[in-house]
Amino acid sequence: MSDTESTASVEVDADVALDFDDGLLPAVAQDAETGDVLMLAYVDPEALAHTQETGYAHYHSRSRDELWKKGGSSGHVQRVREVRVDCDGDALLYRVEQEGGACHTGFESCFHRTLDGETVGERAFDPDEVYGDDADEAATDGDP
Amino acid sequence: MSDTESTASVEVDADVALDFDDGLLPAVAQDAETGDVLMLAYVDPEALAHTQETGYAHYHSRSRDELWKKGGSSGHVQRVREVRVDCDGDALLYRVEQEGGACHTGFESCFHRTLDGETVGERAFDPDEVYGDDADEAATDGDP
């Protein structure tokens, strides 16, 4: 991935066909160093193109229906080392270097709880310090 | 998770509320030992309940619109050590012990290619030996 790579059209440039039939594909962000699964969000061709062009993870916010650069407000960006695609081309894996923590609640990973409610993840930052009283900022950063 | 755990109703038993508003939630399967992201599929309350009751990963096949036990035809089952839920309750993480390989193409992971088409994953088995000429069997096992 480089800034000089042409990514005007994901479908044309990619050797692997992606199935955007439903408009959005789920993208799993994984810490490239630790292997931790950090979050799951959604991408459209625009978000994927921005990810490839900039080297930083972009998603499409379903709630706001707009392009979303992860960490745009918090600074907790994700530098993307590699984008992988699954066997049937309808899911993506972003292998990233996570700045700060991925979760807007302050945890390293959004998957920091078991289904029984036990906390199993590690805290990375204090959300009050990062977002202050600006709930919109937290939502902008954390809501896929 | 144990077989004796009551899982008749996911919503009632879970301390963490799940948002099944859209009917299905994406579930990421991760190898609990290596940290590799193996696949992404979808679950409904029935599939999640079966996962909790049996300790083996179940999903809901979107193409066949039915409950799908991963490895039901190939034997490449996933023993589930832990189910995690993300911060906003709309994605799941299955931490599993994968028998054989997760991908019906024979690779350990369905995410065995980069977006540029480079193969980065390891082969785990020969799909011809596992599935033979039975394409339906492969599809049953591999198609989320």
Short mmCIF file of C-alpha atoms in Angstrom, two decimals:
data_model
loop_
_atom_site.label_atom_id
_atom_site.label_comp_id
_atom_site.label_asym_id
_atom_site.label_seq_id
_atom_site.Cartn_x
_atom_site.Cartn_y
_atom_site.Cartn_z
CA MET A 1 0.00 0.00 0.00
CA SER A 2 1.38 3.38 -0.93
CA ASP A 3 0.09 6.86 -1.46
CA THR A 4 1.01 6.64 -5.12
CA GLU A 5 -1.12 3.58 -5.70
CA SER A 6 -4.15 4.41 -7.77
CA THR A 7 -7.25 3.56 -5.80
CA ALA A 8 -9.86 5.51 -7.66
CA SER A 9 -11.82 2.34 -8.15
CA VAL A 10 -11.56 -0.47 -5.69
CA GLU A 11 -13.11 -2.92 -8.06
CA VAL A 12 -10.73 -2.14 -10.90
CA ASP A 13 -7.50 -2.00 -8.93
CA ALA A 14 -8.00 -4.92 -6.65
CA ASP A 15 -6.96 -8.32 -7.90
CA VAL A 16 -9.53 -9.77 -5.57
CA ALA A 17 -13.13 -9.03 -6.43
CA LEU A 18 -15.13 -7.55 -3.61
CA ASP A 19 -18.82 -8.12 -3.24
CA PHE A 20 -20.27 -4.71 -2.36
CA ASP A 21 -23.74 -5.82 -3.41
CA ASP A 22 -25.18 -4.75 -0.10
CA GLY A 23 -23.31 -1.45 -0.16
CA LEU A 24 -21.18 -2.13 2.91
CA LEU A 25 -18.75 -4.83 3.93
CA PRO A 26 -17.71 -5.63 7.49
CA ALA A 27 -14.07 -4.87 8.24
CA VAL A 28 -12.29 -6.40 11.22
CA ALA A 29 -9.43 -4.37 12.65
CA GLN A 30 -6.69 -6.49 14.17
CA ASP A 31 -3.59 -5.26 16.00
CA ALA A 32 -0.77 -6.37 13.70
CA GLU A 33 1.63 -6.79 16.64
CA THR A 34 -0.47 -8.46 19.32
CA GLY A 35 -3.06 -10.15 17.14
CA ASP A 36 -5.84 -8.68 19.28
CA VAL A 37 -9.12 -8.13 17.49
CA LEU A 38 -9.78 -4.45 18.09
CA MET A 39 -13.13 -3.66 16.51
CA LEU A 40 -15.53 -4.39 13.70
CA ALA A 41 -16.91 -1.65 11.52
CA TYR A 42 -18.11 -1.26 7.95
CA VAL A 43 -16.61 0.01 4.75
CA ASP A 44 -17.90 1.10 1.40
CA PRO A 45 -15.72 1.62 -1.68
CA GLU A 46 -15.07 5.24 -0.66
CA ALA A 47 -13.84 4.27 2.81
CA LEU A 48 -11.66 1.51 1.42
CA ALA A 49 -10.18 3.86 -1.19
CA HIS A 50 -9.37 6.42 1.53
CA THR A 51 -7.75 3.68 3.59
CA GLN A 52 -5.55 2.67 0.69
CA GLU A 53 -4.71 6.22 -0.33
CA THR A 54 -3.81 7.47 3.13
CA GLY A 55 -2.61 4.33 4.92
CA TYR A 56 -5.01 5.12 7.78
CA ALA A 57 -8.12 3.10 8.52
CA HIS A 58 -11.33 4.63 7.26
CA TYR A 59 -14.80 3.22 7.67
CA HIS A 60 -18.33 4.21 6.77
CA SER A 61 -20.41 5.26 9.75
CA ARG A 62 -23.76 3.56 9.46
CA SER A 63 -25.39 5.82 12.05
CA ARG A 64 -24.15 9.03 10.43
CA ASP A 65 -24.04 7.66 6.89
CA GLU A 66 -20.70 9.26 6.19
CA LEU A 67 -17.01 8.57 5.76
CA TRP A 68 -15.30 8.08 9.11
CA LYS A 69 -11.58 8.25 9.73
CA LYS A 70 -10.93 6.20 12.85
CA GLY A 71 -9.28 8.43 15.42
CA GLY A 72 -10.19 11.59 13.54
CA SER A 73 -11.30 13.26 16.76
CA SER A 74 -9.37 11.33 19.42
CA GLY A 75 -6.08 10.92 17.63
CA HIS A 76 -6.41 7.17 18.12
CA VAL A 77 -5.74 6.44 14.51
CA GLN A 78 -5.02 3.08 12.94
CA ARG A 79 -2.06 2.84 10.57
CA VAL A 80 -2.90 0.08 8.16
CA ARG A 81 -0.11 -2.34 7.39
CA GLU A 82 -2.17 -4.65 5.23
CA VAL A 83 -5.70 -5.20 4.03
CA ARG A 84 -6.83 -8.77 3.61
CA VAL A 85 -10.00 -10.06 2.03
CA ASP A 86 -11.81 -13.26 2.85
CA CYS A 87 -12.36 -16.20 0.55
CA ASP A 88 -15.69 -15.04 -0.83
CA GLY A 89 -14.84 -11.35 -0.99
CA ASP A 90 -17.44 -10.09 1.43
CA ALA A 91 -15.37 -9.27 4.51
CA LEU A 92 -12.12 -7.40 5.08
CA LEU A 93 -9.34 -7.59 7.64
CA TYR A 94 -7.37 -4.46 8.44
CA ARG A 95 -4.02 -5.33 10.06
CA VAL A 96 -3.19 -2.14 11.92
CA GLU A 97 -0.93 -0.32 14.33
CA GLN A 98 -3.36 1.18 16.82
CA GLU A 99 -2.58 4.53 18.39
CA GLY A 100 -3.99 4.77 21.94
CA GLY A 101 -6.97 2.45 22.21
CA ALA A 102 -9.50 1.34 19.63
CA CYS A 103 -12.59 1.61 21.83
CA HIS A 104 -14.21 4.94 22.61
CA THR A 105 -14.86 3.61 26.14
CA GLY A 106 -11.11 3.67 26.80
CA PHE A 107 -10.30 0.01 26.26
CA GLU A 108 -7.68 -1.27 23.86
CA SER A 109 -10.34 -3.34 22.10
CA CYS A 110 -14.06 -2.93 21.62
CA PHE A 111 -14.27 -6.65 22.42
CA HIS A 112 -13.30 -6.19 26.07
CA ARG A 113 -16.24 -8.07 27.62
CA THR A 114 -17.43 -11.63 27.52
CA LEU A 115 -21.05 -12.33 26.77
CA ASP A 116 -21.51 -12.87 30.50
CA GLY A 117 -20.40 -9.33 31.20
CA GLU A 118 -16.93 -10.12 32.51
CA THR A 119 -14.32 -7.53 31.59
CA VAL A 120 -11.38 -9.25 29.93
CA GLY A 121 -9.74 -6.36 28.10
CA GLU A 122 -7.20 -3.77 29.17
CA ARG A 123 -7.83 -0.08 29.53
CA ALA A 124 -5.72 2.09 27.24
CA PHE A 125 -6.89 5.61 28.14
CA ASP A 126 -9.37 7.66 30.12
CA PRO A 127 -12.21 8.62 27.78
CA ASP A 128 -13.03 11.67 29.89
CA GLU A 129 -9.56 13.01 29.25
CA VAL A 130 -9.71 12.30 25.55
CA TYR A 131 -13.24 13.33 24.80
CA GLY A 132 -14.05 15.54 27.79
CA ASP A 133 -17.73 16.30 27.94
CA ASP A 134 -18.10 16.12 24.20
CA ALA A 135 -20.28 13.07 23.76
CA ASP A 136 -20.60 13.83 20.08
CA GLU A 137 -16.86 13.56 19.68
CA ALA A 138 -16.84 10.18 21.40
CA ALA A 139 -19.71 9.03 19.25
CA THR A 140 -17.98 10.28 16.14
CA ASP A 141 -14.94 8.30 17.02
CA GLY A 142 -16.53 5.22 18.42
CA ASP A 143 -19.73 4.59 16.60
CA PRO A 144 -19.41 2.38 13.56
CA MET B 1 -19.29 -21.72 29.08
CA SER B 2 -20.56 -25.17 29.94
CA ASP B 3 -23.20 -27.55 28.72
CA THR B 4 -25.14 -27.03 31.92
CA GLU B 5 -25.38 -23.30 31.45
CA SER B 6 -28.90 -22.26 30.68
CA THR B 7 -28.97 -20.62 27.30
CA ALA B 8 -32.59 -20.89 26.36
CA SER B 9 -32.76 -17.19 25.76
CA VAL B 10 -29.72 -15.26 24.77
CA GLU B 11 -31.26 -11.96 25.70
CA VAL B 12 -32.30 -13.07 29.19
CA ASP B 13 -29.14 -14.92 30.13
CA ALA B 14 -26.58 -12.51 28.81
CA ASP B 15 -25.49 -9.71 31.06
CA VAL B 16 -24.59 -7.84 27.93
CA ALA B 17 -27.48 -6.69 25.79
CA LEU B 18 -27.17 -7.69 22.16
CA ASP B 19 -28.66 -5.66 19.38
CA PHE B 20 -30.30 -8.18 17.04
CA ASP B 21 -32.46 -5.49 15.49
CA ASP B 22 -31.29 -6.44 12.02
CA GLY B 23 -31.78 -10.14 12.72
CA LEU B 24 -28.14 -11.12 12.35
CA LEU B 25 -24.90 -10.03 13.97
CA PRO B 26 -21.44 -10.51 12.51
CA ALA B 27 -19.27 -12.93 14.47
CA VAL B 28 -15.50 -12.98 14.08
CA ALA B 29 -13.82 -16.30 14.76
CA GLN B 30 -10.31 -15.97 16.16
CA ASP B 31 -7.87 -18.77 16.92
CA ALA B 32 -7.51 -18.57 20.70
CA GLU B 33 -3.93 -19.85 20.55
CA THR B 34 -2.39 -18.03 17.61
CA GLY B 35 -4.62 -14.96 17.54
CA ASP B 36 -5.23 -15.47 13.81
CA VAL B 37 -8.53 -14.15 12.54
CA LEU B 38 -10.06 -17.20 10.92
CA MET B 39 -13.35 -16.09 9.40
CA LEU B 40 -16.35 -13.83 9.68
CA ALA B 41 -19.86 -15.17 9.60
CA TYR B 42 -23.24 -14.25 11.02
CA VAL B 43 -25.29 -15.37 13.98
CA ASP B 44 -28.88 -15.06 15.04
CA PRO B 45 -30.14 -15.84 18.56
CA GLU B 46 -30.63 -19.51 17.62
CA ALA B 47 -27.04 -19.91 16.40
CA LEU B 48 -25.66 -18.18 19.45
CA ALA B 49 -27.75 -20.34 21.76
CA HIS B 50 -26.50 -23.49 20.02
CA THR B 51 -22.94 -22.22 20.37
CA GLN B 52 -23.38 -21.71 24.08
CA GLU B 53 -25.23 -24.98 24.63
CA THR B 54 -22.81 -27.19 22.72
CA GLY B 55 -19.51 -25.32 23.03
CA TYR B 56 -19.09 -25.56 19.25
CA ALA B 57 -19.35 -22.59 16.93
CA HIS B 58 -22.66 -22.25 15.15
CA TYR B 59 -23.62 -19.57 12.68
CA HIS B 60 -26.61 -18.70 10.54
CA SER B 61 -26.05 -19.32 6.86
CA ARG B 62 -27.34 -16.31 4.98
CA SER B 63 -27.32 -18.09 1.62
CA ARG B 64 -29.22 -21.10 2.93
CA ASP B 65 -31.12 -19.23 5.66
CA GLU B 66 -30.51 -21.96 8.20
CA LEU B 67 -28.54 -22.89 11.27
CA TRP B 68 -24.99 -23.90 10.37
CA LYS B 69 -22.61 -25.81 12.59
CA LYS B 70 -19.13 -24.93 11.39
CA GLY B 71 -17.35 -28.14 10.42
CA GLY B 72 -20.57 -30.11 10.38
CA SER B 73 -19.63 -31.75 7.09
CA SER B 74 -15.82 -31.45 7.08
CA GLY B 75 -15.15 -32.18 10.73
CA HIS B 76 -13.32 -28.86 10.93
CA VAL B 77 -15.23 -27.76 13.97
CA GLN B 78 -14.49 -24.81 16.22
CA ARG B 79 -14.49 -25.42 19.96
CA VAL B 80 -15.47 -22.13 21.54
CA ARG B 81 -13.45 -21.08 24.55
CA GLU B 82 -15.10 -17.72 24.99
CA VAL B 83 -17.64 -15.45 23.36
CA ARG B 84 -16.97 -11.75 23.55
CA VAL B 85 -19.25 -8.89 22.59
CA ASP B 86 -18.23 -5.47 21.39
CA CYS B 87 -18.92 -2.18 23.14
CA ASP B 88 -22.20 -1.45 21.44
CA GLY B 89 -23.49 -5.02 21.39
CA ASP B 90 -23.69 -5.48 17.66
CA ALA B 91 -20.72 -7.74 16.92
CA LEU B 92 -19.37 -10.92 18.49
CA LEU B 93 -15.96 -12.50 18.82
CA TYR B 94 -15.69 -16.28 19.06
CA ARG B 95 -12.35 -17.31 20.56
CA VAL B 96 -11.95 -20.84 19.28
CA GLU B 97 -9.80 -23.92 18.92
CA GLN B 98 -9.98 -24.67 15.21
CA GLU B 99 -9.90 -28.27 14.05
CA GLY B 100 -8.23 -28.58 10.63
CA GLY B 101 -8.63 -25.31 8.78
CA ALA B 102 -11.35 -22.70 8.91
CA CYS B 103 -11.55 -22.03 5.19
CA HIS B 104 -13.34 -24.38 2.81
CA THR B 105 -10.56 -23.66 0.28
CA GLY B 106 -8.09 -25.50 2.51
CA PHE B 107 -6.43 -22.54 4.19
CA GLU B 108 -6.19 -22.08 7.94
CA SER B 109 -7.98 -18.74 7.63
CA CYS B 110 -10.51 -17.36 5.18
CA PHE B 111 -8.41 -14.17 5.28
CA HIS B 112 -5.47 -15.75 3.45
CA ARG B 113 -5.12 -13.13 0.68
CA THR B 114 -4.28 -9.47 0.62
CA LEU B 115 -6.46 -7.13 -1.34
CA ASP B 116 -3.79 -7.20 -4.03
CA GLY B 117 -4.24 -10.93 -4.43
CA GLU B 118 -1.08 -12.04 -2.63
CA THR B 119 -1.47 -15.27 -0.68
CA VAL B 120 -0.31 -14.72 2.89
CA GLY B 121 -2.04 -17.59 4.68
CA GLU B 122 -1.04 -21.19 5.27
CA ARG B 123 -2.73 -24.22 3.83
CA ALA B 124 -4.19 -26.58 6.40
CA PHE B 125 -5.71 -29.31 4.27
CA ASP B 126 -6.53 -30.40 0.74
CA PRO B 127 -10.16 -29.53 0.06
CA ASP B 128 -10.43 -32.27 -2.56
CA GLU B 129 -9.59 -34.84 0.09
CA VAL B 130 -12.04 -33.39 2.59
CA TYR B 131 -14.93 -32.58 0.33
CA GLY B 132 -14.18 -34.75 -2.72
CA ASP B 133 -16.40 -33.85 -5.62
CA ASP B 134 -19.22 -32.78 -3.37
CA ALA B 135 -19.37 -29.06 -4.01
CA ASP B 136 -22.52 -28.85 -1.93
CA GLU B 137 -20.67 -30.16 1.06
CA ALA B 138 -17.95 -27.58 0.65
CA ALA B 139 -20.52 -24.86 0.26
CA THR B 140 -22.37 -26.08 3.31
CA ASP B 141 -19.21 -25.86 5.32
CA GLY B 142 -17.73 -22.76 3.88
CA ASP B 143 -20.48 -20.40 2.90
CA PRO B 144 -21.52 -18.00 5.59
#
